[in-house]
CSV table of C-alpha atoms in Angstrom, one decimal:
chain,number,residue,atom,x,y,z
F,258,MET,CA,19.5,81.1,117.9
F,259,SER,CA,21.8,84.1,118.3
F,260,THR,CA,25.1,83.5,120.0
F,261,PRO,CA,26.4,86.1,122.6
F,262,ALA,CA,29.3,88.1,121.4
F,263,LYS,CA,31.5,87.0,124.2
F,264,ASN,CA,31.4,83.4,122.9
F,265,ALA,CA,33.4,84.6,119.8
F,266,SER,CA,36.3,85.6,122.1
F,267,ASP,CA,35.9,82.5,124.1
F,268,ALA,CA,36.2,80.4,120.9
F,269,TYR,CA,39.4,82.3,120.0
F,270,LYS,CA,40.7,81.7,123.4
F,271,GLN,CA,39.9,78.0,123.1
F,272,ALA,CA,41.8,78.0,119.8
F,273,GLY,CA,44.9,79.2,121.8
F,274,VAL,CA,44.8,83.0,121.4
F,275,ASP,CA,44.1,85.0,124.6
F,276,ILE,CA,43.1,88.6,123.7
F,277,ASP,CA,42.9,89.5,127.3
F,278,ALA,CA,46.4,88.4,128.0
F,279,GLY,CA,47.6,90.5,125.0
F,280,ASN,CA,45.8,93.6,126.3
F,281,ALA,CA,47.3,93.0,129.7
F,282,LEU,CA,50.8,92.8,128.2
F,283,VAL,CA,50.2,96.1,126.3
F,284,GLU,CA,49.2,97.8,129.5
F,285,ALA,CA,52.2,96.4,131.4
F,286,ILE,CA,54.7,97.6,128.8
F,287,LYS,CA,53.3,101.1,128.2
F,288,PRO,CA,55.3,102.6,131.1
F,289,LEU,CA,58.4,100.9,129.7
F,290,ALA,CA,57.9,102.5,126.3
F,291,ARG,CA,57.4,105.9,127.9
F,292,SER,CA,60.7,105.6,129.7
F,293,THR,CA,62.5,105.6,126.4
F,294,ALA,CA,61.0,108.9,125.0
F,295,ARG,CA,63.4,111.2,123.4
F,296,ALA,CA,63.4,114.4,121.3
F,297,GLY,CA,61.4,113.8,118.1
F,298,SER,CA,59.2,111.1,119.6
F,299,ASP,CA,56.8,110.7,122.5
F,300,ALA,CA,57.3,106.9,122.6
F,301,GLY,CA,53.6,106.1,123.0
F,302,LEU,CA,52.1,102.7,122.3
F,303,GLY,CA,48.7,101.7,121.1
F,304,GLY,CA,48.3,103.4,117.7
F,305,PHE,CA,48.6,101.9,114.2
F,306,GLY,CA,51.9,103.7,113.6
F,307,ALA,CA,54.4,106.0,115.1
F,308,LEU,CA,55.5,109.5,114.0
F,309,PHE,CA,59.1,110.8,114.4
F,310,ASP,CA,60.0,114.5,113.9
F,311,LEU,CA,63.6,114.7,112.5
F,312,LYS,CA,63.6,118.5,112.8
F,313,ALA,CA,62.8,118.3,116.5
F,314,ALA,CA,65.6,115.8,116.9
F,315,GLY,CA,68.0,118.4,115.6
F,316,TYR,CA,68.7,117.2,112.1
F,317,HIS,CA,69.1,119.5,109.1
F,318,ASP,CA,70.0,117.3,106.0
F,319,PRO,CA,69.7,113.8,107.3
F,320,LEU,CA,70.1,110.4,105.7
F,321,LEU,CA,68.0,107.7,107.2
F,322,VAL,CA,69.6,104.3,108.0
F,323,ALA,CA,67.5,101.2,108.8
F,324,THR,CA,68.4,97.9,110.3
F,325,THR,CA,66.7,94.7,111.3
F,326,ASP,CA,68.0,91.7,113.3
F,327,GLY,CA,67.2,89.1,115.8
F,328,VAL,CA,68.8,87.3,118.8
F,329,GLY,CA,69.2,83.9,117.1
F,330,THR,CA,69.3,80.7,119.1
F,331,LYS,CA,70.5,82.5,122.2
F,332,LEU,CA,66.7,82.6,122.8
F,333,LYS,CA,66.8,78.9,123.4
F,334,VAL,CA,69.3,79.4,126.2
F,335,ALA,CA,66.9,82.0,127.7
F,336,ILE,CA,63.9,79.7,127.3
F,337,ASP,CA,65.7,76.6,128.7
F,338,SER,CA,67.1,78.7,131.6
F,339,GLY,CA,63.8,80.4,132.3
F,340,ARG,CA,65.5,83.8,132.2
F,341,HIS,CA,63.9,86.4,129.8
F,342,ASP,CA,65.1,89.7,131.2
F,343,THR,CA,68.3,90.3,129.1
F,344,VAL,CA,67.5,89.0,125.5
F,345,GLY,CA,65.6,92.3,124.8
F,346,ILE,CA,68.9,94.1,125.3
F,347,ASP,CA,70.5,91.8,122.8
F,348,LEU,CA,67.8,92.5,120.4
F,349,VAL,CA,68.3,96.2,120.5
F,350,ALA,CA,72.1,95.9,120.5
F,351,MET,CA,72.2,93.8,117.3
F,352,CYS,CA,70.3,96.5,115.5
F,353,VAL,CA,71.7,99.7,116.9
F,354,ASN,CA,75.3,98.6,116.8
F,355,ASP,CA,74.8,98.1,113.1
F,356,LEU,CA,73.4,101.6,112.8
F,357,VAL,CA,76.3,103.4,114.5
F,358,VAL,CA,78.7,101.7,112.1
F,359,GLN,CA,77.2,104.0,109.5
F,360,GLY,CA,77.8,107.0,111.8
F,361,ALA,CA,74.0,107.0,112.5
F,362,GLU,CA,72.3,107.8,115.7
F,363,PRO,CA,69.5,105.4,116.5
F,364,LEU,CA,66.2,107.3,116.8
F,365,LEU,CA,63.4,104.7,117.1
F,366,PHE,CA,63.0,101.0,117.7
F,367,LEU,CA,60.2,98.5,117.0
F,368,ASP,CA,60.0,94.9,118.1
F,369,TYR,CA,58.2,91.8,116.9
F,370,PHE,CA,57.5,89.2,119.6
F,371,ALA,CA,55.9,85.9,118.5
F,372,THR,CA,55.0,83.0,120.8
F,373,GLY,CA,52.9,79.9,121.0
F,374,LYS,CA,51.2,80.9,124.2
F,375,LEU,CA,51.5,84.3,125.7
F,376,ASP,CA,53.0,84.5,129.2
F,377,VAL,CA,52.4,88.0,130.4
F,378,GLY,CA,55.2,87.9,133.0
F,379,ALA,CA,57.8,86.6,130.5
F,380,GLY,CA,56.6,89.0,127.9
F,381,ARG,CA,56.9,92.0,130.2
F,382,ALA,CA,60.5,90.8,131.2
F,383,ILE,CA,61.4,90.6,127.5
F,384,VAL,CA,60.1,94.1,126.8
F,385,ALA,CA,61.7,95.5,129.9
F,386,GLY,CA,65.0,94.3,128.4
F,387,ILE,CA,64.1,96.0,125.1
F,388,ALA,CA,63.4,99.2,126.9
F,389,GLU,CA,66.7,99.0,128.8
F,390,GLY,CA,68.5,98.5,125.5
F,391,CYS,CA,66.7,101.5,124.0
F,392,ARG,CA,67.7,103.7,127.0
F,393,GLN,CA,71.3,102.6,126.6
F,394,ALA,CA,71.2,103.5,122.9
F,395,GLY,CA,69.2,106.7,123.3
F,396,CYS,CA,66.4,105.6,121.0
F,397,ALA,CA,62.7,105.5,121.5
F,398,LEU,CA,60.7,102.3,121.7
F,399,VAL,CA,57.8,103.5,119.5
F,400,GLY,CA,55.8,100.3,118.9
F,401,GLY,CA,55.8,96.7,118.0
F,402,GLU,CA,53.8,93.6,117.4
F,403,THR,CA,52.9,90.7,119.8
F,404,ALA,CA,51.7,87.6,118.0
F,405,GLU,CA,50.3,84.6,119.8
F,406,MET,CA,50.4,81.7,117.3
F,407,PRO,CA,49.5,78.3,118.7
F,408,GLY,CA,50.7,75.6,116.4
F,409,MET,CA,53.5,77.7,115.1
F,410,TYR,CA,55.6,77.7,118.3
F,411,ALA,CA,55.7,74.9,120.8
F,412,GLY,CA,55.1,75.3,124.6
F,413,GLY,CA,57.0,78.3,125.9
F,414,ASP,CA,59.0,78.9,122.7
F,415,TYR,CA,59.1,82.4,121.3
F,416,ASP,CA,61.0,84.5,118.7
F,417,LEU,CA,62.1,88.1,118.6
F,418,ALA,CA,62.9,90.4,115.7
F,419,GLY,CA,63.9,94.0,116.0
F,420,PHE,CA,63.8,97.0,113.7
F,421,SER,CA,65.6,100.3,114.2
F,422,VAL,CA,65.9,103.6,112.2
F,423,GLY,CA,68.6,106.1,112.7
F,424,ALA,CA,69.8,109.3,111.1
F,425,VAL,CA,73.1,110.8,110.1
F,426,GLU,CA,73.8,114.2,108.6
F,427,ARG,CA,74.6,113.6,104.9
F,428,ASP,CA,78.2,114.9,105.2
F,429,GLN,CA,79.0,112.8,108.3
F,430,ALA,CA,78.0,109.3,107.1
F,431,LEU,CA,80.6,106.7,107.5
F,432,THR,CA,81.3,104.5,104.5
F,433,GLY,CA,84.9,103.3,105.1
F,434,ALA,CA,85.9,104.8,101.7
F,435,GLY,CA,88.5,107.0,103.4
F,436,VAL,CA,90.4,104.1,105.2
F,437,GLN,CA,94.1,104.1,104.3
F,438,ALA,CA,97.1,101.9,104.7
F,439,GLY,CA,98.7,102.8,108.0
F,440,ASP,CA,95.5,103.5,109.8
F,441,VAL,CA,95.3,102.2,113.4
F,442,VAL,CA,92.8,99.6,114.5
F,443,LEU,CA,91.3,99.9,118.0
F,444,GLY,CA,89.2,97.1,119.5
F,445,LEU,CA,86.4,97.7,122.0
F,446,ALA,CA,86.0,95.0,124.6
F,447,SER,CA,82.9,92.7,124.3
F,448,SER,CA,80.8,91.6,127.2
F,449,GLY,CA,81.0,87.9,126.1
F,450,VAL,CA,79.7,85.9,123.2
F,451,HIS,CA,77.1,88.6,122.4
F,452,SER,CA,74.4,87.1,120.1
F,453,ASN,CA,76.1,85.1,117.4
F,454,GLY,CA,77.3,81.5,117.3
F,455,TYR,CA,74.8,80.1,119.8
F,456,SER,CA,73.9,77.1,117.7
F,457,LEU,CA,77.6,76.0,118.2
F,458,VAL,CA,77.5,77.2,121.8
F,459,ARG,CA,74.4,75.1,122.6
F,460,ARG,CA,75.9,72.1,121.0
F,461,LEU,CA,79.1,72.4,123.0
F,462,VAL,CA,77.1,72.8,126.2
F,463,GLY,CA,75.4,69.5,125.3
F,464,THR,CA,78.9,68.0,124.7
F,465,SER,CA,80.1,69.2,128.1
F,466,GLY,CA,77.3,67.4,130.0
F,467,LEU,CA,76.5,70.5,131.9
F,468,SER,CA,73.1,72.0,132.5
F,469,TYR,CA,72.3,75.7,132.4
F,470,ALA,CA,71.7,75.5,136.2
F,471,ASP,CA,75.3,74.4,136.8
F,472,LYS,CA,78.1,76.8,137.7
F,473,ALA,CA,79.8,78.3,134.7
F,474,PRO,CA,83.2,76.7,134.4
F,475,TRP,CA,84.9,80.1,133.8
F,476,ASP,CA,82.9,82.0,136.4
F,477,GLU,CA,81.6,80.1,139.4
F,478,SER,CA,79.7,83.2,140.7
F,479,LYS,CA,77.2,82.6,137.9
F,480,THR,CA,75.2,79.7,136.5
F,481,LEU,CA,76.1,78.6,133.0
F,482,GLY,CA,72.8,80.0,131.8
F,483,GLU,CA,73.4,83.4,133.5
F,484,ALA,CA,76.9,83.6,132.0
F,485,LEU,CA,75.8,82.7,128.5
F,486,LEU,CA,72.9,85.2,128.7
F,487,THR,CA,75.2,88.2,129.4
F,488,PRO,CA,73.7,90.8,127.0
F,489,THR,CA,75.5,92.2,124.0
F,490,ARG,CA,77.3,95.4,124.7
F,491,ILE,CA,75.8,98.6,123.2
F,492,TYR,CA,78.5,100.8,121.7
F,493,VAL,CA,76.3,103.6,120.4
F,494,LYS,CA,77.0,106.6,122.7
F,495,SER,CA,80.7,106.0,122.9
F,496,ALA,CA,81.2,105.4,119.2
F,497,LEU,CA,79.1,108.4,118.2
F,498,ALA,CA,81.2,110.6,120.5
F,499,ALA,CA,84.4,109.4,118.8
F,500,VAL,CA,82.9,109.8,115.3
F,501,ARG,CA,81.6,113.3,115.9
F,502,ALA,CA,85.0,114.3,117.2
F,503,GLY,CA,86.4,113.5,113.7
F,504,THR,CA,88.6,110.7,115.0
F,505,VAL,CA,87.1,107.7,113.2
F,506,ARG,CA,87.3,106.5,109.5
F,507,ALA,CA,85.4,103.3,109.9
F,508,LEU,CA,83.6,101.0,112.4
F,509,ALA,CA,82.9,97.3,112.2
F,510,HIS,CA,80.4,95.5,114.4
F,511,ILE,CA,81.8,92.0,115.1
F,512,THR,CA,78.8,89.7,114.7
F,513,GLY,CA,78.3,86.4,112.8
F,514,GLY,CA,81.5,85.6,111.0
F,515,GLY,CA,83.6,87.0,113.7
F,516,LEU,CA,86.7,89.1,113.2
F,517,ILE,CA,87.6,87.4,109.9
F,518,GLU,CA,84.4,88.2,108.0
F,519,ASN,CA,83.2,91.5,109.5
F,520,ILE,CA,86.2,93.8,109.4
F,521,PRO,CA,86.6,93.6,105.6
F,522,ARG,CA,83.0,94.8,105.1
F,523,VAL,CA,84.2,98.4,106.0
F,524,LEU,CA,87.5,98.4,104.1
F,525,PRO,CA,88.1,99.5,100.5
F,526,ASP,CA,89.2,96.9,98.0
F,527,GLY,CA,92.9,96.1,98.2
F,528,LEU,CA,93.2,96.8,102.0
F,529,GLY,CA,93.2,94.4,104.9
F,530,VAL,CA,94.0,94.3,108.6
F,531,SER,CA,96.8,92.7,110.6
F,532,LEU,CA,95.7,92.0,114.2
F,533,ASP,CA,98.0,91.1,117.1
F,534,ALA,CA,96.2,88.6,119.5
F,535,ALA,CA,98.7,89.6,122.2
F,536,GLN,CA,97.2,93.1,122.4
F,537,TRP,CA,93.8,92.0,124.0
F,538,PRO,CA,92.7,89.2,126.3
F,539,LEU,CA,90.7,86.3,125.0
F,540,LEU,CA,87.7,86.2,127.3
F,541,PRO,CA,87.6,82.9,129.4
F,542,VAL,CA,84.3,81.9,127.8
F,543,PHE,CA,86.0,81.5,124.4
F,544,GLY,CA,88.8,79.5,126.0
F,545,TRP,CA,86.2,77.1,127.4
F,546,LEU,CA,84.4,76.9,124.1
F,547,ALA,CA,87.6,76.2,122.3
F,548,LYS,CA,88.7,73.5,124.8
F,549,THR,CA,85.3,71.8,124.9
F,550,GLY,CA,84.8,71.7,121.1
F,551,GLY,CA,88.4,71.3,120.0
F,552,LEU,CA,88.1,74.6,118.1
F,553,SER,CA,91.2,76.1,116.4
F,554,ALA,CA,92.1,79.8,116.6
F,555,THR,CA,90.8,80.2,113.1
F,556,ASP,CA,87.4,78.6,114.1
F,557,LEU,CA,87.2,81.2,117.0
F,558,ALA,CA,88.1,84.1,114.8
F,559,ARG,CA,85.7,83.2,112.1
F,560,THR,CA,82.8,82.5,114.4
F,561,PHE,CA,83.0,84.7,117.5
F,562,ASN,CA,84.0,88.2,118.5
F,563,CYS,CA,86.9,86.7,120.6
F,564,GLY,CA,86.6,89.6,123.1
F,565,LEU,CA,86.3,92.5,120.6
F,566,GLY,CA,82.6,93.6,120.0
F,567,MET,CA,83.5,96.6,117.9
F,568,VAL,CA,86.5,97.6,115.8
F,569,VAL,CA,87.4,101.2,115.2
F,570,VAL,CA,89.7,102.4,112.4
F,571,CYS,CA,91.4,105.7,113.0
F,572,PRO,CA,94.0,107.9,111.3
F,573,PRO,CA,97.3,107.3,113.1
F,574,GLU,CA,97.4,110.9,114.4
F,575,LYS,CA,93.9,110.6,115.8
F,576,ALA,CA,94.1,107.1,117.4
F,577,ASP,CA,95.1,108.3,120.9
F,578,GLU,CA,92.3,110.9,120.9
F,579,ALA,CA,89.8,108.4,119.8
F,580,ALA,CA,90.9,105.9,122.5
F,581,GLU,CA,90.6,108.6,125.2
F,582,ILE,CA,87.1,109.6,124.1
F,583,LEU,CA,86.0,105.9,124.0
F,584,ARG,CA,87.4,105.3,127.5
F,585,ARG,CA,85.7,108.4,128.9
F,586,HIS,CA,82.4,106.9,127.7
F,587,GLY,CA,83.1,103.6,129.5
F,588,GLU,CA,84.8,101.5,126.9
F,589,THR,CA,87.8,99.2,127.4
F,590,VAL,CA,90.0,100.0,124.5
F,591,TYR,CA,92.9,98.0,123.0
F,592,ARG,CA,95.2,99.0,120.1
F,593,VAL,CA,95.0,95.8,118.2
F,594,GLY,CA,96.4,96.2,114.7
F,595,THR,CA,97.0,98.2,111.5
F,596,ILE,CA,95.5,98.5,108.0
F,597,GLY,CA,97.7,97.6,105.1
F,598,PRO,CA,97.6,96.5,101.4
F,599,VAL,CA,96.7,92.9,100.5
F,600,THR,CA,96.9,91.1,97.2
F,601,GLY,CA,95.1,87.8,98.0
F,602,ASP,CA,91.8,86.8,99.5
F,603,GLU,CA,93.1,86.8,103.1
F,604,ARG,CA,92.1,90.3,104.3
F,605,VAL,CA,92.4,89.6,108.0
F,606,THR,CA,95.3,88.0,109.7
F,607,VAL,CA,95.5,87.4,113.5
F,608,ALA,CA,99.1,86.9,114.6
F,609,GLY,CA,100.3,85.4,117.9
F,610,THR,CA,97.3,83.3,118.7
F,611,ASP,CA,99.5,80.3,119.6
F,612,ALA,CA,100.9,82.1,122.6
F,613,ALA,CA,98.0,84.5,123.4
F,614,TRP,CA,95.0,82.2,123.0
F,615,PRO,CA,94.9,79.1,125.3
F,616,VAL,CA,93.0,76.9,122.8
């Protein structure tokens, strides 16, 4: 006996995969993708691939720069809090902030969203955040993949991965090779914890006995979940403006590994940085984490951004100009240290933490 074709899709749905829900999500997010269109791309969804016209984007002799990243276990905070509208911004930020460190302009973005059971409302909120991040960065959301995988993810769990491609004219790429002793280090304020260290953050929340619905101890205008889900700041437009003005020798995105591990990644061998903790405020969230977990200043500086989401290395004669450009583009800028020679393994020192950081 023949079986009606519709039973095949019914069987797939009974196995846990809802094609109709997937199609509904695609239709819901098409306007979000279109809102990110930019020169070189029409930001359409639904095809098997996306084209990008570098010439139409204004490039003559470009190098392509590609990054991929995720949001990490910050997603568990979103899932446990039932708030999904900001983690998409985090996803974009983690990729495009890495691109701009190379001097590259983010051009296009793709996402991978995998879940045990597709919730169209939550999915649309997630992609709305991705689209907002793309608008902040000036890149086009050109496609992605939504995977419903029952048995791989439990309940409402999901995972996100992002992929971004940018371009920089060959003679304008930032490598850090030109950094010199005596260069000035500027720090750009972070918006909070950003998207690193959340396995430790979540453990400390458990230690505190608080729930994500309770008031945040450092900001009673928000719940703990809302405060911890403050999205990663996107530094693309401000940093590119300073780079294109010729005021920047290197940029370091402060992600996993904190200040200690990330700044040396853009410094030539033999050079390090001396930071003065008195020159910028330690955000209250880090003070709470330190107090709750008994963390030392070294623990903080090796794990978190400690209030500086991006570090900018400038020639001394260009530092004031760079700071002014960055401020005009909305950044809070601090002059936090200098570059100098080092002979040992300790390439980042943070002085004055005993007085400046209440840990």
